[in-house]
CSV table of C-alpha atoms in Angstrom, one decimal:
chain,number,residue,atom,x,y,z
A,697,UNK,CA,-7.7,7.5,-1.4
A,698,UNK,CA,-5.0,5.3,-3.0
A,699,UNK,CA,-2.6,7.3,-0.8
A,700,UNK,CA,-4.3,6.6,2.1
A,701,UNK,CA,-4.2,3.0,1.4
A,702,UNK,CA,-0.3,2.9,0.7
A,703,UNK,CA,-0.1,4.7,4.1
A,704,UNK,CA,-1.6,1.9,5.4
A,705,UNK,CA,-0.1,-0.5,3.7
A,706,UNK,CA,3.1,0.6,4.6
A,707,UNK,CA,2.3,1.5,8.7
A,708,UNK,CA,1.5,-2.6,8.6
A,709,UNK,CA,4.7,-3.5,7.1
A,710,UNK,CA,6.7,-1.4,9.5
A,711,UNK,CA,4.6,-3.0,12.2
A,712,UNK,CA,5.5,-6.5,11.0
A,713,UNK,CA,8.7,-5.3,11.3
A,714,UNK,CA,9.2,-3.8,14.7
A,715,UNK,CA,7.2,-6.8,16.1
A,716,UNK,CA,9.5,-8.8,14.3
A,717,UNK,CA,12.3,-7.5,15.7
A,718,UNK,CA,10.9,-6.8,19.3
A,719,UNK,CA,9.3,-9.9,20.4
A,720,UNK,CA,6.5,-6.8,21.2
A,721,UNK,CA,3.5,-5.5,19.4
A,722,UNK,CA,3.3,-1.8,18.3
A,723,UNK,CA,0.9,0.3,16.4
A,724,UNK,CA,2.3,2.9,13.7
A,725,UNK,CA,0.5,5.9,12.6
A,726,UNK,CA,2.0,7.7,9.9
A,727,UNK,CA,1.2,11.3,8.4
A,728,UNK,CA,3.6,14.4,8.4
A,729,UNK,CA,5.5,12.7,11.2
A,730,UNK,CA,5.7,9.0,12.8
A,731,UNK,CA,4.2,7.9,15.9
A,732,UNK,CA,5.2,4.5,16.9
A,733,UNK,CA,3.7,3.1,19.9
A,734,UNK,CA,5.7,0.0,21.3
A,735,UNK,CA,4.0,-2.7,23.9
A,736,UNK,CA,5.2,-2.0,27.7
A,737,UNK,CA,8.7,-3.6,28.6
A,738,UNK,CA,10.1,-3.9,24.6
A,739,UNK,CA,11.3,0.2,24.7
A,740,UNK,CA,15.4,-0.2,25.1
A,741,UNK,CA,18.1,2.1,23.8
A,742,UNK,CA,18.7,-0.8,21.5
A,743,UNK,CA,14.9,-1.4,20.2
A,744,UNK,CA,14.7,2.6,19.8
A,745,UNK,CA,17.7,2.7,17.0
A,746,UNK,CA,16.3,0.1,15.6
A,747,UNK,CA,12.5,0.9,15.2
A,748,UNK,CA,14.1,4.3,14.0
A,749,UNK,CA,15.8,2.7,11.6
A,750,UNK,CA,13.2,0.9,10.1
A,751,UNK,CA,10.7,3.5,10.2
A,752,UNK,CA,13.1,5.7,8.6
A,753,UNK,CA,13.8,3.5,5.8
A,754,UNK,CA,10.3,2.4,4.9
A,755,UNK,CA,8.6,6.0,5.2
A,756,UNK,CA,11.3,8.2,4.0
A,757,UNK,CA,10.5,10.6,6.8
A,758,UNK,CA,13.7,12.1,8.7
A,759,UNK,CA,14.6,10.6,12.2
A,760,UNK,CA,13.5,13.7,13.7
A,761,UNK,CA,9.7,13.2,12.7
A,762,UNK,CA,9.8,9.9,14.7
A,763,UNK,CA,8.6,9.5,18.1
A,764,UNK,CA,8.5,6.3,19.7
A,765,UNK,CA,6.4,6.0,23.1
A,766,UNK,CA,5.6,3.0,24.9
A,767,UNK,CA,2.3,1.4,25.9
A,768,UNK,CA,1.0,2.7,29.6
């Protein structure tokens, strides 16, 4: 369960981080892949790279297990 926890742990960091950085709020869910789901009208080119970037560097996953979406 400890991994579970860091999972967490880290999904709320990268949040804090992307929100940070946005202006926006998003919800991260992490596992095999990245799902990062950004607040309607904070999705730019820009903001993409970026989130990308960040959840790159804090999860170690590849760039190609990221999807970003945002909010309906």
């Amino acid at each position: 369960s400890s991994l579970v926890g860091s999972e967490m742990c880290i999904e709320t960091d990268i949040e804090n981080l992307i929100a940070a950085k946005l202006g926006g709020k998003c919800l991260v869910s992490l596992g095999e892949s990245a799902s990062v789901t950004v607040e309607k009208g904070y999705l730019t080119d820009e903001a993409l790279t970026q989130i990308v970037d960040i959840v790159t560097a804090k999860s170690g996953l590849p760039s190609s297990k990221v999807t970003v979406v945002e909010a309906k």
